[in-house]
C-alpha positions as a LaTeX table, in Angstrom:
\begin{tabular}{lrrr}
\hline
Residue & $x$ (\AA) & $y$ (\AA) & $z$ (\AA) \\
\hline
Met1 & 0.07 & 0.05 & 0.04 \\
Thr2 & 1.11 & 3.44 & $-0.48$ \\
Phe3 & 0.54 & 6.67 & 1.17 \\
Ser4 & $-2.18$ & 9.05 & 0.15 \\
Val5 & $-3.29$ & 12.34 & 1.90 \\
Pro6 & $-6.37$ & 11.77 & 3.81 \\
Ser7 & $-9.12$ & 14.33 & 3.37 \\
Ala8 & $-8.93$ & 17.81 & 4.80 \\
Asp9 & $-11.41$ & 17.82 & 7.37 \\
Ser10 & $-10.00$ & 14.25 & 8.92 \\
Ile11 & $-6.25$ & 15.49 & 9.48 \\
Pro12 & $-4.74$ & 17.03 & 12.44 \\
Arg13 & $-3.67$ & 20.89 & 11.60 \\
Pro14 & $-0.80$ & 22.98 & 12.10 \\
Asp15 & $-1.13$ & 26.09 & 13.73 \\
Pro16 & 1.00 & 28.05 & 12.17 \\
Ser17 & 1.31 & 31.39 & 14.06 \\
Gly18 & 4.53 & 33.02 & 15.43 \\
Ala19 & 8.07 & 31.43 & 14.50 \\
Asp20 & 7.10 & 28.92 & 12.07 \\
Ala21 & 4.48 & 30.52 & 10.08 \\
Val22 & 7.26 & 31.46 & 7.13 \\
Phe23 & 7.47 & 27.76 & 7.10 \\
Trp24 & 4.03 & 27.16 & 6.36 \\
Asp25 & 3.10 & 30.15 & 4.53 \\
Ala26 & 6.35 & 29.31 & 1.65 \\
Leu27 & 5.14 & 26.02 & 1.32 \\
Arg28 & 1.19 & 27.23 & 0.74 \\
Asp29 & 2.03 & 30.35 & $-1.34$ \\
Glu30 & 5.64 & 29.16 & $-3.05$ \\
Gly31 & 5.45 & 25.56 & $-2.99$ \\
Val32 & 9.24 & 25.46 & $-1.18$ \\
Leu33 & 10.91 & 25.01 & 2.04 \\
Lys34 & 12.29 & 27.52 & 4.08 \\
Phe35 & 14.10 & 27.11 & 7.05 \\
Glu36 & 15.29 & 29.93 & 9.65 \\
Arg37 & 19.30 & 29.69 & 9.50 \\
Cys38 & 21.23 & 31.57 & 12.07 \\
Ala39 & 22.93 & 34.73 & 10.63 \\
Ala40 & 25.93 & 34.61 & 12.92 \\
Cys41 & 27.12 & 30.80 & 12.24 \\
Gly42 & 24.93 & 29.54 & 9.81 \\
Gly43 & 23.64 & 26.78 & 11.58 \\
Phe44 & 19.63 & 25.94 & 10.80 \\
Arg45 & 17.08 & 26.47 & 13.37 \\
His46 & 14.04 & 24.02 & 12.85 \\
Pro47 & 11.68 & 24.13 & 14.40 \\
Pro48 & 12.39 & 27.74 & 14.63 \\
Arg49 & 13.53 & 29.50 & 18.10 \\
Pro50 & 14.48 & 32.59 & 19.53 \\
Val51 & 18.31 & 31.69 & 19.95 \\
Cys52 & 21.03 & 29.75 & 18.01 \\
Ala53 & 21.47 & 26.31 & 19.80 \\
Gln54 & 25.07 & 26.24 & 18.09 \\
Cys55 & 26.23 & 29.93 & 18.94 \\
Gly56 & 23.53 & 31.43 & 20.96 \\
Ser57 & 22.66 & 34.49 & 18.46 \\
Ala58 & 19.53 & 35.86 & 18.31 \\
Glu59 & 20.06 & 36.79 & 14.63 \\
Ala60 & 18.37 & 34.73 & 12.18 \\
Glu61 & 17.45 & 34.84 & 8.30 \\
Trp62 & 14.86 & 32.75 & 6.06 \\
Val63 & 16.24 & 30.72 & 3.33 \\
Thr64 & 14.77 & 28.69 & 0.85 \\
Ser65 & 15.62 & 24.85 & 0.36 \\
Gly66 & 16.23 & 23.37 & $-2.36$ \\
Gly67 & 14.07 & 20.46 & $-1.16$ \\
Thr68 & 16.25 & 17.27 & $-1.86$ \\
Gly69 & 17.59 & 15.02 & 0.44 \\
Glu70 & 17.71 & 11.51 & 1.60 \\
Val71 & 15.65 & 9.01 & 3.52 \\
Trp72 & 17.77 & 8.97 & 7.01 \\
Ser73 & 15.21 & 6.48 & 8.60 \\
Phe74 & 11.87 & 5.17 & 8.54 \\
Thr75 & 8.93 & 3.16 & 10.40 \\
Val76 & 6.09 & 1.38 & 9.24 \\
Ile77 & 2.87 & 2.15 & 10.88 \\
His78 & 0.30 & $-1.16$ & 11.30 \\
Ala79 & $-1.92$ & 0.46 & 13.90 \\
Pro80 & $-3.16$ & 4.19 & 12.88 \\
Thr81 & $-2.25$ & 6.78 & 15.56 \\
Leu82 & $-5.14$ & 8.77 & 14.47 \\
Pro83 & $-8.67$ & 8.13 & 12.72 \\
Ala84 & $-7.79$ & 9.86 & 9.58 \\
Phe85 & $-4.94$ & 7.53 & 9.08 \\
Met86 & $-6.99$ & 4.45 & 9.64 \\
Asp87 & $-7.92$ & 3.23 & 5.98 \\
Gln88 & $-3.86$ & 4.18 & 5.36 \\
Val89 & $-2.35$ & 1.12 & 7.15 \\
Pro90 & 0.24 & 0.06 & 6.78 \\
Tyr91 & 1.83 & 3.25 & 5.92 \\
Gly92 & 5.51 & 4.30 & 6.19 \\
Ala93 & 6.57 & 7.52 & 8.24 \\
Val94 & 9.99 & 8.68 & 7.10 \\
Val95 & 12.30 & 10.92 & 8.66 \\
Val96 & 14.16 & 12.68 & 5.48 \\
Arg97 & 17.52 & 14.52 & 5.95 \\
Leu98 & 17.43 & 17.35 & 3.42 \\
Asp99 & 20.84 & 18.19 & 1.76 \\
Glu100 & 20.93 & 21.45 & 3.90 \\
Gly101 & 21.18 & 19.25 & 7.00 \\
Val102 & 17.57 & 19.74 & 8.53 \\
Phe103 & 15.79 & 16.62 & 9.31 \\
Leu104 & 11.70 & 16.77 & 8.46 \\
Val105 & 9.26 & 13.60 & 9.60 \\
Ser106 & 7.33 & 13.05 & 6.48 \\
Asn107 & 5.93 & 10.62 & 4.11 \\
Leu108 & 6.71 & 9.25 & 0.56 \\
Leu109 & 4.23 & 9.09 & $-1.89$ \\
Asp110 & 4.15 & 6.56 & $-4.69$ \\
Cys111 & 6.06 & 4.11 & $-2.39$ \\
Pro112 & 4.93 & 1.13 & $-1.37$ \\
Val113 & 5.88 & 0.22 & 2.59 \\
Asp114 & 7.81 & $-2.88$ & 1.10 \\
Glu115 & 9.94 & $-0.47$ & $-0.84$ \\
Leu116 & 10.90 & 1.83 & 1.95 \\
Thr117 & 14.90 & 2.05 & 1.67 \\
Val118 & 17.20 & 3.81 & 3.93 \\
Gly119 & 19.21 & 6.26 & 1.65 \\
Asp120 & 17.12 & 6.47 & $-1.10$ \\
Arg121 & 16.91 & 9.99 & $-2.64$ \\
Val122 & 13.80 & 11.91 & $-2.38$ \\
Glu123 & 12.24 & 15.46 & $-3.66$ \\
Leu124 & 9.88 & 17.80 & $-1.96$ \\
Val125 & 5.67 & 17.50 & $-3.33$ \\
Ala126 & 4.18 & 20.37 & $-2.07$ \\
Thr127 & 1.19 & 18.67 & $-1.44$ \\
Arg128 & $-2.26$ & 21.22 & $-1.33$ \\
Val129 & $-4.73$ & 20.05 & 0.92 \\
Asp130 & $-7.08$ & 22.99 & 0.86 \\
Asp131 & $-6.93$ & 26.60 & 0.54 \\
Glu132 & $-5.25$ & 27.08 & 3.96 \\
Leu133 & $-3.02$ & 23.95 & 4.29 \\
Thr134 & $-0.09$ & 22.49 & 1.99 \\
Leu135 & 1.89 & 19.79 & 3.24 \\
Pro136 & 5.70 & 18.65 & 3.05 \\
Leu137 & 5.46 & 15.50 & 1.35 \\
Phe138 & 8.27 & 13.56 & $-0.65$ \\
Arg139 & 8.74 & 11.14 & $-3.67$ \\
Arg140 & 11.94 & 9.06 & $-4.74$ \\
Thr141 & 14.00 & 10.72 & $-7.43$ \\
\hline
\end{tabular}
């Protein structure tokens, strides 16, 4: 079985307010991933936070990711954690390490769970759920 996006009214929704609003707005409006990066040392802050964990600087900028990376790890979900995913099981949850070094937990589209492999190259698929929500899903390249 492969993962598909559940209906918009059944999935939990992020609350894009404050520091992470730029992330969700860029995904929805531009179809890209944007991450906060420390303006002092260049380290990424994801999720965004007031100061850099590496150098303590409060200075930051938002940069656009290339949207490519690799499957760092994965697990196969056999019992859904939420009712919205009941008809999806089994499905794979993947940890993607983007080329910039940022990690995201997501899903792979068009990939049966028996084909999930650590190290597979992936690319972003900005998947519109509705007018307000776009999810960062991935597919193998």
